[in-house]
Short mmCIF file of C-alpha atoms in Angstrom, two decimals:
data_model
loop_
_atom_site.label_atom_id
_atom_site.label_comp_id
_atom_site.label_asym_id
_atom_site.label_seq_id
_atom_site.Cartn_x
_atom_site.Cartn_y
_atom_site.Cartn_z
CA MET C 20 -14.05 -41.24 -30.57
CA THR C 21 -15.34 -40.09 -27.23
CA GLU C 22 -13.84 -36.79 -26.10
CA VAL C 23 -12.51 -36.94 -22.58
CA PRO C 24 -13.70 -33.89 -20.60
CA LYS C 25 -10.95 -31.70 -19.25
CA PRO C 26 -10.73 -31.41 -15.49
CA ALA C 27 -12.17 -28.17 -14.16
CA ARG C 28 -9.63 -25.61 -13.11
CA ALA C 29 -9.50 -24.95 -9.44
CA ARG C 30 -10.73 -21.45 -8.70
CA LYS C 31 -8.58 -19.21 -6.63
CA PRO C 32 -10.24 -18.28 -3.37
CA ALA C 33 -11.54 -14.73 -3.38
CA ALA C 34 -9.41 -12.28 -1.51
CA PRO C 35 -10.98 -11.43 1.83
CA ARG C 36 -12.67 -8.05 1.83
CA LYS C 37 -11.37 -5.45 4.19
CA PRO C 38 -13.93 -4.54 6.83
CA ARG C 39 -15.65 -1.27 6.06
CA LYS C 40 -14.51 1.57 8.25
CA PRO C 41 -17.06 3.20 10.54
CA GLU C 42 -18.37 6.52 9.26
CA PHE C 43 -19.06 9.48 11.54
CA SER C 44 -21.07 12.50 10.43
CA PRO C 45 -21.53 15.79 12.33
CA THR C 46 -24.95 14.52 13.44
CA ARG C 47 -23.51 11.31 14.88
CA ILE C 48 -20.71 13.20 16.63
CA LYS C 49 -23.09 15.81 18.05
CA THR C 50 -25.46 13.07 19.24
CA PHE C 51 -22.64 11.31 21.10
CA LEU C 52 -21.46 14.54 22.71
CA SER C 53 -25.03 15.44 23.70
CA CYS C 54 -25.94 12.07 25.21
CA PRO C 55 -24.26 8.65 24.86
CA MET C 56 -27.60 6.95 25.59
CA MET C 57 -29.23 8.79 22.69
CA TYR C 58 -26.33 7.62 20.51
CA ARG C 59 -26.82 4.05 21.68
CA LEU C 60 -30.54 4.03 20.92
CA GLU C 61 -30.10 5.71 17.53
CA TYR C 62 -26.99 4.06 16.12
CA ILE C 63 -26.29 0.91 18.15
CA ASP C 64 -29.75 -0.42 19.05
CA LYS C 65 -31.27 1.32 16.00
CA VAL C 66 -34.72 1.77 17.47
CA GLY C 67 -35.27 5.32 16.23
CA ARG C 68 -38.08 4.26 13.89
CA PHE C 69 -40.20 3.47 16.95
CA TYR C 70 -39.70 6.89 18.54
CA HIS C 71 -39.12 9.55 15.89
CA LYS C 72 -42.20 11.56 15.00
CA SER C 73 -43.11 13.61 11.96
CA ARG C 74 -42.57 17.27 12.75
CA ALA C 75 -43.72 20.37 10.94
CA GLY C 76 -40.26 21.97 11.13
CA PHE C 77 -38.57 18.94 9.60
CA SER C 78 -41.10 18.62 6.79
CA PHE C 79 -40.91 22.36 6.10
CA GLY C 80 -37.12 22.36 5.96
CA THR C 81 -36.86 19.23 3.84
CA SER C 82 -39.38 20.61 1.35
CA LEU C 83 -37.37 23.82 0.94
CA HIS C 84 -34.07 21.92 0.68
CA SER C 85 -35.42 19.76 -2.15
CA THR C 86 -36.81 22.75 -4.03
CA LEU C 87 -33.56 24.70 -3.72
CA GLN C 88 -31.51 21.70 -4.79
CA ASN C 89 -33.58 21.40 -7.97
CA PHE C 90 -33.31 25.17 -8.53
CA HIS C 91 -29.51 25.17 -8.54
CA GLU C 92 -29.20 21.92 -10.48
CA SER C 93 -31.53 23.40 -13.14
CA GLY C 94 -29.32 26.45 -13.70
CA GLY C 95 -30.31 28.83 -10.92
CA SER C 96 -31.84 32.25 -11.52
CA ALA C 97 -30.53 32.36 -15.10
CA ALA C 98 -32.75 29.41 -16.06
CA VAL C 99 -35.56 29.37 -13.50
CA THR C 100 -37.89 32.29 -12.85
CA SER C 101 -39.14 33.24 -9.42
CA GLU C 102 -42.62 31.99 -10.32
CA GLU C 103 -41.24 28.65 -11.56
CA LEU C 104 -39.26 28.28 -8.35
CA VAL C 105 -42.38 28.75 -6.23
CA THR C 106 -44.37 26.37 -8.45
CA ARG C 107 -41.68 23.70 -8.01
CA LEU C 108 -42.48 23.68 -4.30
CA ASP C 109 -45.73 21.84 -5.04
CA GLN C 110 -43.75 18.81 -6.27
CA ASP C 111 -41.45 18.76 -3.25
CA TRP C 112 -43.92 19.61 -0.50
CA ILE C 113 -44.06 17.16 2.43
CA PRO C 114 -47.44 17.39 4.20
CA GLN C 115 -46.65 15.22 7.24
CA GLY C 116 -46.15 16.66 10.71
CA TYR C 117 -48.48 19.66 10.64
CA ALA C 118 -51.04 20.00 13.41
CA SER C 119 -53.80 21.11 11.05
CA ALA C 120 -54.57 22.01 7.45
CA GLU C 121 -54.48 25.67 8.50
CA GLN C 122 -50.97 25.33 9.92
CA GLU C 123 -49.80 23.57 6.77
CA GLN C 124 -51.25 26.32 4.58
CA GLU C 125 -49.53 28.99 6.67
CA HIS C 126 -46.22 27.22 6.14
CA ARG C 127 -46.87 26.92 2.39
CA ILE C 128 -47.42 30.68 2.15
CA GLU C 129 -44.28 31.34 4.17
CA ALA C 130 -42.28 28.93 1.99
CA ALA C 131 -43.41 30.76 -1.15
CA GLN C 132 -42.27 34.06 0.36
CA ILE C 133 -38.92 32.54 1.32
CA LEU C 134 -38.37 31.24 -2.21
CA THR C 135 -39.24 34.60 -3.78
CA THR C 136 -36.69 36.35 -1.56
CA TYR C 137 -34.16 33.60 -2.21
CA HIS C 138 -34.50 34.00 -5.98
CA ALA C 139 -33.77 37.73 -5.72
CA LEU C 140 -30.62 37.06 -3.68
CA ALA C 141 -29.51 34.35 -6.11
CA THR C 142 -29.92 36.79 -9.00
CA GLU C 143 -27.60 39.26 -7.26
CA ARG C 144 -24.91 36.56 -6.96
CA ALA C 145 -25.31 35.11 -10.44
CA ASP C 146 -22.37 36.99 -11.98
CA LEU C 147 -20.08 36.32 -9.03
CA THR C 148 -20.47 32.60 -8.36
CA GLN C 149 -21.41 29.32 -9.98
CA THR C 150 -22.73 26.18 -8.36
CA PHE C 151 -19.91 23.74 -7.62
CA LEU C 152 -22.07 20.97 -6.13
CA THR C 153 -25.40 20.40 -4.37
CA GLU C 154 -26.49 17.84 -1.77
CA LYS C 155 -23.13 16.06 -1.97
CA MET C 156 -21.66 13.65 0.53
CA LEU C 157 -17.98 14.43 1.16
CA LYS C 158 -15.68 11.99 2.93
CA TYR C 159 -12.25 12.12 4.54
CA ASP C 160 -10.35 9.08 5.84
CA MET C 161 -9.29 9.72 9.44
CA GLY C 162 -7.49 6.41 9.94
CA GLU C 163 -9.73 4.33 12.21
CA PHE C 164 -12.89 5.88 10.76
CA VAL C 165 -14.17 8.02 7.92
CA LEU C 166 -15.47 11.53 8.53
CA THR C 167 -18.51 12.34 6.39
CA GLY C 168 -20.81 15.26 5.76
CA ARG C 169 -23.68 15.94 3.37
CA ILE C 170 -23.42 19.53 2.21
CA ASP C 171 -26.43 21.51 0.96
CA ARG C 172 -24.43 23.46 -1.60
CA ILE C 173 -20.94 24.67 -2.48
CA ASP C 174 -20.48 27.72 -4.69
CA GLU C 175 -17.31 28.51 -6.62
CA HIS C 176 -16.38 32.19 -6.63
CA LEU C 177 -15.38 33.19 -10.14
CA ALA C 178 -12.89 35.86 -9.04
CA ASP C 179 -10.49 33.58 -7.16
CA GLY C 180 -11.89 30.04 -7.28
CA ALA C 181 -12.76 30.06 -3.57
CA LEU C 182 -15.28 27.47 -2.42
CA GLU C 183 -18.16 28.70 -0.29
CA ILE C 184 -20.07 26.09 1.69
CA VAL C 185 -23.71 27.13 1.99
CA ASP C 186 -25.99 25.58 4.61
CA TYR C 187 -29.72 26.36 4.65
CA LYS C 188 -31.46 26.97 7.98
CA SER C 189 -35.19 27.07 7.36
CA GLY C 190 -36.13 27.98 10.92
CA ARG C 191 -33.86 30.99 11.44
CA MET C 192 -34.64 34.67 11.06
CA SER C 193 -31.08 35.81 11.72
CA VAL C 194 -27.52 34.51 11.86
CA THR C 195 -24.13 35.90 12.90
CA GLU C 196 -20.52 35.09 12.10
CA ALA C 197 -20.21 33.70 15.63
CA ASP C 198 -23.09 31.30 14.90
CA VAL C 199 -21.25 29.95 11.88
CA LYS C 200 -17.96 29.74 13.75
CA SER C 201 -19.43 27.75 16.63
CA ALA C 202 -21.54 25.33 14.58
CA LEU C 203 -19.99 21.85 14.63
CA ALA C 204 -21.44 20.90 11.26
CA MET C 205 -20.08 24.02 9.54
CA SER C 206 -16.64 23.34 11.00
CA VAL C 207 -16.70 19.76 9.78
CA TYR C 208 -17.89 20.83 6.33
CA GLN C 209 -14.97 23.24 6.04
CA LEU C 210 -12.53 20.52 7.02
CA LEU C 211 -14.01 18.10 4.48
CA ALA C 212 -14.05 20.67 1.67
CA LYS C 213 -10.47 21.76 2.40
CA ARG C 214 -9.08 18.23 2.63
CA ASN C 215 -10.81 17.34 -0.65
CA ASN C 216 -9.71 20.60 -2.31
CA PRO C 217 -6.42 21.57 -0.63
CA ASP C 218 -5.51 24.15 -3.27
CA ARG C 219 -8.70 26.18 -2.76
CA ARG C 220 -9.67 28.84 -0.26
CA VAL C 221 -12.66 27.53 1.68
CA PHE C 222 -15.19 29.34 3.84
CA ALA C 223 -18.67 28.61 5.21
CA THR C 224 -21.99 30.45 5.09
CA ILE C 225 -25.27 29.88 6.90
CA HIS C 226 -28.30 31.12 4.98
CA ALA C 227 -31.14 31.94 7.39
CA LEU C 228 -34.00 31.35 4.97
CA ARG C 229 -36.79 32.88 7.05
CA GLY C 230 -34.92 36.16 7.41
CA GLY C 231 -33.30 36.07 3.98
CA VAL C 232 -29.90 36.87 5.50
CA THR C 233 -26.50 35.17 5.58
CA ALA C 234 -23.32 35.16 7.66
CA SER C 235 -19.93 33.66 6.83
CA CYS C 236 -16.66 32.72 8.46
CA ALA C 237 -13.47 30.86 7.58
CA TYR C 238 -11.22 28.60 9.64
CA THR C 239 -7.48 29.10 9.35
CA ASP C 240 -5.27 26.15 8.39
CA GLU C 241 -4.12 25.95 12.00
CA GLU C 242 -7.71 25.85 13.25
CA LEU C 243 -8.56 23.10 10.79
CA ASP C 244 -5.56 21.07 11.94
CA ALA C 245 -6.66 21.44 15.56
CA LEU C 246 -10.24 20.53 14.62
CA GLU C 247 -9.02 17.40 12.86
CA ASP C 248 -7.12 16.34 15.98
CA ASP C 249 -10.19 16.93 18.15
CA LEU C 250 -12.48 15.00 15.80
CA ARG C 251 -10.05 12.10 15.64
CA GLY C 252 -10.04 11.95 19.43
CA ILE C 253 -13.84 12.03 19.61
CA GLY C 254 -14.11 9.34 16.93
CA LEU C 255 -11.79 7.07 18.89
CA MET C 256 -13.86 7.70 22.05
CA ILE C 257 -16.96 6.52 20.19
CA LEU C 258 -15.19 3.44 18.85
CA GLU C 259 -13.85 2.50 22.27
CA ARG C 260 -17.06 3.17 24.23
CA ASP C 261 -18.82 0.16 25.70
CA PHE C 262 -22.35 1.13 24.73
CA GLU C 263 -23.84 -2.00 26.26
CA SER C 264 -23.02 -0.53 29.66
CA VAL C 265 -24.46 2.92 28.88
CA ARG C 266 -27.61 3.76 30.85
CA PRO C 267 -29.92 6.80 30.71
CA GLU C 268 -28.92 9.83 32.74
CA PRO C 269 -31.23 12.84 33.18
CA LEU C 270 -29.88 15.79 31.20
CA PRO C 271 -32.04 18.91 31.67
CA ASP C 272 -30.67 20.58 28.53
CA VAL C 273 -31.29 17.51 26.34
CA CYS C 274 -34.01 15.19 27.63
CA PRO C 275 -37.14 17.41 27.39
CA TRP C 276 -36.72 17.68 23.60
CA CYS C 277 -35.52 14.14 22.90
CA ASP C 278 -37.70 11.65 21.03
CA PHE C 279 -36.23 8.84 23.12
CA LEU C 280 -37.41 10.30 26.44
CA PRO C 281 -40.21 7.69 26.84
CA ALA C 282 -37.65 4.89 26.68
CA CYS C 283 -35.51 6.54 29.33
CA THR C 284 -38.41 7.38 31.65
CA ARG C 285 -39.43 3.72 31.68
CA TYR C 286 -35.93 2.85 32.88
CA TRP C 287 -35.96 5.59 35.55
CA ARG C 288 -39.38 4.52 36.81
CA ALA C 289 -38.09 0.96 37.22
CA GLN C 290 -35.18 2.43 39.19
CA ARG C 291 -37.64 4.43 41.33
CA ARG C 292 -35.76 7.56 40.32
CA ASP C 293 -37.24 11.04 40.72
CA TYR C 294 -36.39 12.03 37.15
CA ILE C 295 -39.10 14.71 37.04
CA SER C 296 -37.28 16.86 39.58
CA GLU C 297 -33.86 15.94 38.16
CA LEU C 298 -34.98 17.27 34.78
CA GLY C 299 -36.66 20.31 36.29
CA LEU C 300 -40.03 19.37 34.84
CA GLU C 301 -42.16 20.07 37.92
CA ASP C 302 -45.28 22.13 37.30
#
């Protein structure tokens, strides 16, 4: 007897996926506030790969960040000696961006000195703190968008459970409390850490690696609430901005150091604009 095949069951249509919310990091927010045209080229037109160059400072900093991340994830000074920490640098070293082999070697020597000093400072803190997280992306839903921030390290203080956000600055010899207080990224990191850990005391520290010194500050709950309101307003400004209509404007405090300057100068030349004098670049 021939078996009659059963009719296939109709599949239910898949539920439509909700559109992913835009994500804004401190870098994106700072870029927008610095220059909407820079924001357009970087995040809307996405042409940065044609303009960004390898730089010694970036390679130097990234190399140190990677080595320090591995150091803390491997147990810190209790598990890694100073010599082992310096040796690890060889695996993480990024050689691009240096003007010469001599310049690269000078930076290698300086990096080794930085790591030796860092290990000594980490040893002093070993009985007071433990690593809570390293190189972690934190997020906070702000309604129309998501606020994000990748944090170098957070330490937990054993005495009271406070969370200390630590940000490495490889190019700095010194740092003050005012520097920490005024840094947009450090403010955002505190907001993210507090909203993700509302029962903890949170404060932020910048570690100036070249000088081997640190400075810290903490936002009050009221200051964090005000910061959240400000960031929400800025995020909505970005979402509502018509970037197709944005055109380059000479900004003397921004343009001379911007990788996108060649793109903007082409536009100004076509407009027969005296951008050299507008930027104050006359010889």
